[in-house]
Coordinates of C-alpha atoms in Angstrom, one line a residue:
M189 CA -26.1 29.6 11.9
R190 CA -29.7 30.4 11.3
D191 CA -31.2 29.6 7.9
P192 CA -34.8 31.0 7.8
A193 CA -35.0 30.5 4.0
G194 CA -34.0 26.9 4.4
R195 CA -36.6 26.4 7.1
R196 CA -39.3 28.0 5.1
T197 CA -38.5 25.8 2.1
A198 CA -38.5 22.7 4.3
A199 CA -41.8 23.7 5.8
R200 CA -43.3 24.3 2.4
V201 CA -42.2 20.9 1.1
E202 CA -43.4 19.2 4.2
A203 CA -46.8 20.9 3.9
M204 CA -47.1 19.8 0.2
T205 CA -46.2 16.2 0.9
P206 CA -49.2 13.8 0.9
P207 CA -49.6 12.0 4.2
G208 CA -49.2 8.5 2.6
R209 CA -46.0 9.4 0.7
D210 CA -43.4 6.6 0.9
R211 CA -40.4 8.8 1.8
G212 CA -38.1 5.8 2.0
V213 CA -38.6 5.0 -1.6
D214 CA -37.9 8.6 -2.6
A215 CA -34.7 8.4 -0.5
L216 CA -33.6 5.3 -2.3
R217 CA -34.2 6.9 -5.7
A218 CA -32.2 10.0 -4.6
L219 CA -29.4 7.8 -3.4
A220 CA -29.4 5.9 -6.7
I221 CA -29.3 9.1 -8.8
A222 CA -26.5 10.5 -6.5
G223 CA -24.5 7.3 -6.9
V224 CA -24.7 7.3 -10.7
V225 CA -23.8 11.0 -10.9
L226 CA -20.9 10.9 -8.4
G227 CA -19.6 7.6 -9.9
H228 CA -19.6 9.0 -13.5
W229 CA -17.9 12.2 -12.4
L230 CA -15.1 10.2 -10.6
V231 CA -14.4 7.6 -13.3
T232 CA -14.8 9.6 -16.5
A233 CA -11.7 11.4 -17.7
W234 CA -10.6 13.1 -20.9
V235 CA -7.0 13.2 -21.9
P236 CA -5.6 15.4 -24.7
G237 CA -3.6 13.6 -27.4
P238 CA -1.7 14.5 -30.5
R239 CA -3.0 16.8 -33.2
G240 CA -5.8 18.2 -31.1
T241 CA -7.5 14.9 -30.3
V242 CA -9.1 14.0 -27.0
A243 CA -9.5 10.5 -25.7
V244 CA -11.8 9.1 -23.0
S245 CA -10.1 7.4 -20.1
S246 CA -10.8 6.2 -16.5
P247 CA -8.8 5.8 -13.3
L248 CA -10.0 2.2 -13.3
A249 CA -8.0 1.6 -16.4
F250 CA -4.7 2.6 -14.6
M251 CA -5.6 1.6 -11.1
P252 CA -7.7 -1.6 -11.1
E253 CA -7.4 -1.8 -7.3
L254 CA -10.0 1.0 -7.3
A255 CA -12.7 -1.4 -8.5
P256 CA -14.4 -1.5 -5.1
L257 CA -15.3 2.2 -5.8
S258 CA -17.6 1.0 -8.5
W259 CA -19.3 -1.4 -6.1
V260 CA -20.4 1.6 -4.0
L261 CA -21.3 4.1 -6.8
Q262 CA -22.8 1.9 -9.5
T263 CA -26.4 2.1 -8.3
L264 CA -28.4 1.5 -11.5
A265 CA -30.1 -1.6 -10.2
V266 CA -31.6 0.4 -7.3
F267 CA -32.8 3.0 -9.9
F268 CA -34.6 0.3 -11.9
F269 CA -35.9 -1.4 -8.7
V270 CA -37.5 1.8 -7.4
G271 CA -38.7 2.6 -10.9
G272 CA -40.6 -0.7 -11.1
Y273 CA -42.1 -0.2 -7.6
A274 CA -43.2 3.4 -8.4
A275 CA -44.6 2.4 -11.9
A276 CA -46.6 -0.5 -10.5
R277 CA -48.1 1.6 -7.7
S278 CA -48.9 4.5 -10.0
L279 CA -50.6 2.3 -12.6
R280 CA -52.7 0.6 -10.0
T281 CA -53.7 3.9 -8.5
A282 CA -54.6 5.2 -12.0
G283 CA -56.6 2.1 -12.7
D284 CA -58.5 2.4 -9.4
R285 CA -59.3 6.0 -10.1
A286 CA -60.5 5.3 -13.7
G287 CA -62.5 2.4 -12.5
A288 CA -64.2 4.6 -9.8
E289 CA -65.0 7.3 -12.4
T290 CA -66.5 4.8 -14.9
A291 CA -68.0 2.5 -12.3
G292 CA -66.5 -0.4 -14.3
P293 CA -63.2 -2.0 -15.3
A294 CA -60.4 0.6 -15.8
R295 CA -59.3 -0.7 -19.2
T296 CA -58.4 2.7 -20.5
A297 CA -56.1 3.6 -17.7
G298 CA -53.1 1.8 -19.2
P299 CA -52.6 3.8 -22.5
A300 CA -53.3 7.1 -20.8
W301 CA -50.9 6.3 -18.0
V302 CA -48.2 5.2 -20.5
R303 CA -48.6 8.5 -22.5
A304 CA -48.2 10.6 -19.4
R305 CA -45.2 8.6 -18.2
M306 CA -43.5 8.8 -21.6
G307 CA -44.0 12.5 -21.7
R308 CA -42.3 12.9 -18.3
L309 CA -39.4 10.6 -19.2
L310 CA -38.6 11.7 -22.7
R311 CA -39.3 15.4 -22.7
P312 CA -35.9 16.2 -21.1
V313 CA -34.1 14.4 -24.0
G314 CA -34.9 17.0 -26.6
P315 CA -33.0 19.9 -25.2
L316 CA -30.0 17.6 -24.5
L317 CA -29.9 16.4 -28.1
L318 CA -30.2 20.0 -29.4
V319 CA -27.3 21.2 -27.2
W320 CA -25.1 18.4 -28.4
A321 CA -26.1 18.9 -32.1
G322 CA -24.9 22.5 -31.6
I323 CA -21.7 21.5 -29.9
A324 CA -20.8 18.9 -32.5
A325 CA -21.5 21.3 -35.3
G326 CA -19.5 24.0 -33.7
L327 CA -16.5 21.7 -33.1
A328 CA -16.7 20.4 -36.7
L329 CA -16.7 24.0 -38.1
H330 CA -13.6 24.8 -36.1
G331 CA -11.8 21.7 -37.5
A332 CA -12.0 19.5 -34.4
P333 CA -11.1 15.9 -35.2
Y334 CA -14.0 13.4 -35.3
A335 CA -12.3 11.4 -32.5
T336 CA -12.5 14.5 -30.2
V337 CA -16.2 15.1 -31.0
R338 CA -16.9 11.4 -30.3
A339 CA -14.9 11.3 -27.1
L340 CA -16.8 14.3 -25.7
A341 CA -20.3 13.4 -26.9
L342 CA -20.4 9.6 -26.4
P343 CA -20.1 9.6 -22.6
A344 CA -22.4 12.6 -22.3
L345 CA -25.1 11.0 -24.4
G346 CA -24.6 7.6 -22.7
P347 CA -27.4 8.1 -20.2
I348 CA -29.9 8.1 -23.1
W349 CA -29.2 4.4 -23.6
F350 CA -30.4 3.6 -20.0
L351 CA -33.3 6.0 -20.3
A352 CA -34.4 4.2 -23.4
V353 CA -34.4 0.9 -21.6
F354 CA -36.2 2.4 -18.6
A355 CA -38.8 4.0 -20.9
A356 CA -39.3 0.6 -22.7
L357 CA -39.9 -1.2 -19.4
T358 CA -42.2 1.6 -18.3
A359 CA -44.2 1.4 -21.5
A360 CA -44.5 -2.4 -21.0
T361 CA -45.7 -2.0 -17.3
P362 CA -49.4 -2.6 -18.1
L363 CA -48.4 -5.9 -19.6
L364 CA -45.8 -6.8 -17.0
L365 CA -48.3 -6.1 -14.3
R366 CA -50.3 -9.2 -15.5
L367 CA -47.2 -11.5 -15.0
R368 CA -45.9 -13.0 -11.9
P369 CA -43.0 -10.8 -10.8
G370 CA -40.8 -13.5 -9.3
V371 CA -41.1 -15.9 -12.2
T372 CA -40.5 -13.1 -14.8
A373 CA -37.4 -11.9 -12.9
V374 CA -36.0 -15.5 -12.7
S375 CA -36.8 -16.0 -16.4
A376 CA -35.0 -12.8 -17.3
A377 CA -32.0 -13.8 -15.3
A378 CA -32.0 -17.1 -17.1
V379 CA -31.9 -15.3 -20.4
V380 CA -28.8 -13.4 -19.2
L381 CA -27.2 -16.7 -18.1
V382 CA -27.8 -18.3 -21.5
V383 CA -26.6 -15.3 -23.4
D384 CA -23.4 -15.1 -21.4
A385 CA -22.8 -18.8 -21.7
V386 CA -23.1 -18.5 -25.5
R387 CA -20.9 -15.4 -25.7
F388 CA -18.1 -16.3 -23.4
G389 CA -18.3 -20.1 -23.2
L390 CA -19.2 -21.0 -26.8
G391 CA -17.6 -18.2 -28.7
G392 CA -20.9 -16.7 -29.8
P393 CA -21.3 -13.3 -31.5
A394 CA -20.7 -10.3 -29.4
W395 CA -23.9 -8.6 -30.6
L396 CA -25.9 -11.3 -28.9
G397 CA -25.0 -9.6 -25.6
W398 CA -27.3 -6.7 -26.3
V399 CA -30.2 -9.0 -25.6
N400 CA -29.1 -8.5 -22.0
L401 CA -29.8 -4.8 -22.2
A402 CA -33.5 -5.5 -21.7
A403 CA -33.3 -8.8 -19.8
G404 CA -30.7 -7.7 -17.3
W405 CA -32.5 -4.5 -16.2
L406 CA -35.9 -6.4 -16.3
V407 CA -34.7 -8.3 -13.2
P408 CA -34.6 -5.4 -10.7
Y409 CA -37.6 -3.7 -12.4
M410 CA -39.8 -6.8 -11.9
L411 CA -38.6 -7.2 -8.4
G412 CA -39.7 -3.6 -7.8
M413 CA -43.1 -4.4 -9.2
G414 CA -43.3 -7.4 -7.0
W415 CA -42.4 -5.3 -4.0
A416 CA -45.2 -2.9 -4.9
G417 CA -47.6 -5.9 -4.9
G418 CA -46.7 -6.9 -1.4
G419 CA -43.8 -9.3 -2.2
L420 CA -40.3 -9.2 -0.8
A421 CA -41.8 -8.0 2.5
S422 CA -39.7 -10.1 4.9
R423 CA -36.3 -9.2 6.2
R424 CA -35.2 -12.8 5.5
T425 CA -35.9 -12.3 1.8
A426 CA -33.9 -9.1 1.8
V427 CA -31.0 -10.7 3.5
A428 CA -31.1 -13.7 1.1
L429 CA -31.0 -11.3 -1.9
L430 CA -28.1 -9.4 -0.4
A431 CA -26.1 -12.4 0.6
G432 CA -26.9 -14.5 -2.5
G433 CA -26.3 -11.7 -5.0
A434 CA -23.0 -10.7 -3.4
A435 CA -21.8 -14.3 -3.3
G436 CA -22.9 -14.9 -6.9
A437 CA -21.1 -11.8 -8.1
A438 CA -18.0 -12.7 -6.1
V439 CA -17.9 -16.3 -7.6
L440 CA -18.4 -14.9 -11.1
V441 CA -15.6 -12.4 -10.8
A442 CA -13.2 -14.7 -8.9
G443 CA -13.9 -18.0 -10.7
F444 CA -15.3 -17.2 -14.2
G445 CA -13.2 -14.2 -15.2
Y446 CA -15.9 -11.5 -15.1
P447 CA -14.5 -7.9 -14.6
A448 CA -14.2 -6.8 -11.0
S449 CA -15.4 -3.3 -11.9
M450 CA -19.1 -2.9 -12.1
V451 CA -18.8 0.0 -14.6
G452 CA -17.2 0.0 -18.0
V453 CA -13.5 0.6 -18.3
P454 CA -12.1 2.1 -21.6
G455 CA -10.0 -0.5 -23.4
A456 CA -11.3 -3.5 -21.4
R457 CA -12.3 -6.6 -23.3
V458 CA -15.5 -7.1 -21.4
S459 CA -17.8 -4.6 -19.6
N460 CA -20.2 -5.5 -16.9
L461 CA -22.6 -2.8 -18.1
S462 CA -22.4 -2.5 -21.8
P463 CA -24.2 -4.8 -22.1
P464 CA -25.2 -6.1 -18.6
T465 CA -23.6 -9.4 -17.7
L466 CA -24.6 -12.1 -15.2
A467 CA -22.2 -10.6 -12.7
A468 CA -24.0 -7.2 -13.0
V469 CA -27.4 -9.0 -12.5
A470 CA -26.0 -10.8 -9.4
F471 CA -24.6 -7.5 -8.1
G472 CA -28.0 -5.9 -8.7
L473 CA -29.7 -8.5 -6.6
A474 CA -27.4 -7.7 -3.8
Q475 CA -28.3 -4.0 -4.2
V476 CA -32.0 -4.8 -4.2
G477 CA -31.6 -6.7 -0.9
L478 CA -29.6 -3.8 0.6
A479 CA -32.3 -1.4 -0.6
L480 CA -35.0 -3.4 1.1
L481 CA -33.1 -3.4 4.3
A482 CA -32.4 0.3 4.1
H483 CA -36.0 1.3 3.2
G484 CA -37.4 1.4 6.7
P485 CA -34.5 3.4 8.3
L486 CA -34.4 5.8 5.4
G487 CA -38.1 6.4 5.8
R488 CA -37.7 7.3 9.4
L489 CA -34.7 9.5 8.6
M490 CA -36.9 11.4 6.1
R491 CA -39.1 12.7 8.9
R492 CA -36.4 15.3 9.4
P493 CA -37.8 18.3 7.4
R494 CA -34.6 19.6 5.8
L495 CA -33.4 16.2 4.8
W496 CA -36.8 15.4 3.3
A497 CA -36.9 18.7 1.5
A498 CA -33.5 18.0 -0.2
V499 CA -34.6 14.5 -1.2
A500 CA -38.0 15.7 -2.5
L501 CA -36.4 18.5 -4.6
L502 CA -33.8 16.1 -6.0
N503 CA -36.5 13.7 -7.0
L504 CA -38.4 16.4 -8.9
S505 CA -35.3 16.9 -11.1
A506 CA -34.1 13.3 -11.1
M507 CA -34.4 12.7 -14.8
T508 CA -32.9 16.0 -15.8
I509 CA -29.9 15.4 -13.4
F510 CA -29.5 11.9 -14.8
L511 CA -29.4 13.1 -18.4
W512 CA -27.3 16.2 -18.0
H513 CA -24.6 15.3 -15.4
L514 CA -22.0 14.1 -17.9
T515 CA -22.7 16.9 -20.3
V516 CA -21.6 19.5 -17.7
A517 CA -18.4 17.5 -17.1
A518 CA -17.7 17.2 -20.8
V519 CA -18.4 20.9 -21.5
T520 CA -16.1 21.9 -18.6
A521 CA -13.4 19.7 -20.2
L522 CA -14.0 21.3 -23.6
A523 CA -13.8 24.8 -22.2
A524 CA -10.5 24.0 -20.5
L525 CA -8.8 22.5 -23.5
R526 CA -7.1 25.8 -24.4
F527 CA -5.3 25.7 -21.0
G528 CA -3.6 22.4 -21.7
A529 CA -3.1 19.7 -19.0
V530 CA -5.5 20.9 -16.3
P531 CA -5.1 18.7 -13.2
G532 CA -8.0 16.5 -12.5
L533 CA -9.8 17.5 -15.7
L534 CA -7.4 17.0 -18.6
T535 CA -4.6 14.9 -17.3
P536 CA -4.2 11.1 -17.4
P537 CA -5.9 9.5 -14.3
A538 CA -2.9 7.3 -13.7
H539 CA -2.1 8.1 -10.1
L540 CA -4.0 8.3 -6.8
S541 CA -3.4 12.1 -6.7
W542 CA -5.8 12.4 -9.7
L543 CA -8.8 11.6 -7.4
P544 CA -8.4 14.5 -5.0
E545 CA -7.8 16.7 -8.0
R546 CA -11.0 15.5 -9.7
L547 CA -12.9 16.0 -6.4
G548 CA -11.9 19.7 -6.6
W549 CA -13.9 19.9 -9.8
L550 CA -17.1 18.4 -8.4
P551 CA -18.5 21.8 -7.1
V552 CA -18.0 23.2 -10.5
F553 CA -19.9 20.3 -12.1
G554 CA -22.6 20.6 -9.5
G555 CA -23.1 24.4 -10.1
L556 CA -23.2 23.9 -13.8
L557 CA -25.7 21.0 -13.4
A558 CA -27.9 23.3 -11.4
L559 CA -27.8 25.9 -14.1
A560 CA -28.4 23.3 -16.8
G561 CA -31.3 21.9 -14.9
A562 CA -32.9 25.3 -14.5
A563 CA -32.5 26.1 -18.2
A564 CA -33.8 22.7 -19.3
K565 CA -36.8 23.2 -17.0
R566 CA -37.7 26.6 -18.6
L567 CA -37.2 25.1 -22.1
N568 CA -39.4 22.1 -21.3
A569 CA -42.1 24.4 -20.0
R570 CA -42.0 26.5 -23.1
V571 CA -42.2 23.4 -25.3
S572 CA -45.2 22.1 -23.3
R573 CA -47.0 25.4 -23.6
S574 CA -46.5 25.5 -27.4
A575 CA -47.5 21.8 -27.8

């Protein structure tokens, strides 16, 4: 079937793409976002309870044999890896441009670059918080139990945690660029190792684990910065990261009691993500190695205009998609509460049949996400004009 509109869009995107654009990196970012979105849509469930309450659940809580699903769809390390790469390249380019304009050292490029990046990262947060403030107020006025409000809002606002960490690392990029990426990544991994040893081996306080929230994601971020500087260029390095990270994660899960799931499971004693554990860091190293191996083939694949147009458009809305994807699922569940046990949406994810039922809801989530993204874009533009 002919699709002239699609061809015109692809041609327009192709014409607007700079010749030196690294399309393989954009493809990796798109895959990372798609993995996070699809993963959350498949493992986040809401189950109605007594007296109008709603609880958060997950198929992984009932069917732990599905843990390998999380190995495919938990792609946050790739997100931070590509983020570090893009930030380092962008800051170097800004510094070179500022240096050329002033005919001297580009000392002012860092603060201006950070302000611009923070605006791009944090601007989509405002509309999301406003929407959830309205939803929470409406539910409270209608007598919804606090547990229900919390069960709906907490997963939906969860991406803000990761955005906060990503924003902090982005703000620190001018400082991080002065450090040796490999040494910094190893040091951050060592911090995670010590924290886990104290928490799990010595009975240390649970709050200590939140140190890993920065240290754990600093590892792939610094590796991305190192890649931007010309490191990690050999195939041997990529294979070593993939094999070593996978082996390390397997040993930690099989021999040291770390959870097999690489995403959080409601009711589990330990989560590999909240906060990140050494197993999550090892798994992230494997993902970095795989991303390095996939970069070249993906770059060649992105020479196909329609594929590239889809990836480029997804990247333009990446942060909005990341922030809003669980909100549309939660709002769908909220709207369906009056209909009782809706299969795949408001039923316990206790059987394999729940997965195909949930898959049937993904087009609904996707359509609502597109609408939310368009609305958020208009609101952000209005706020920017009034600022």
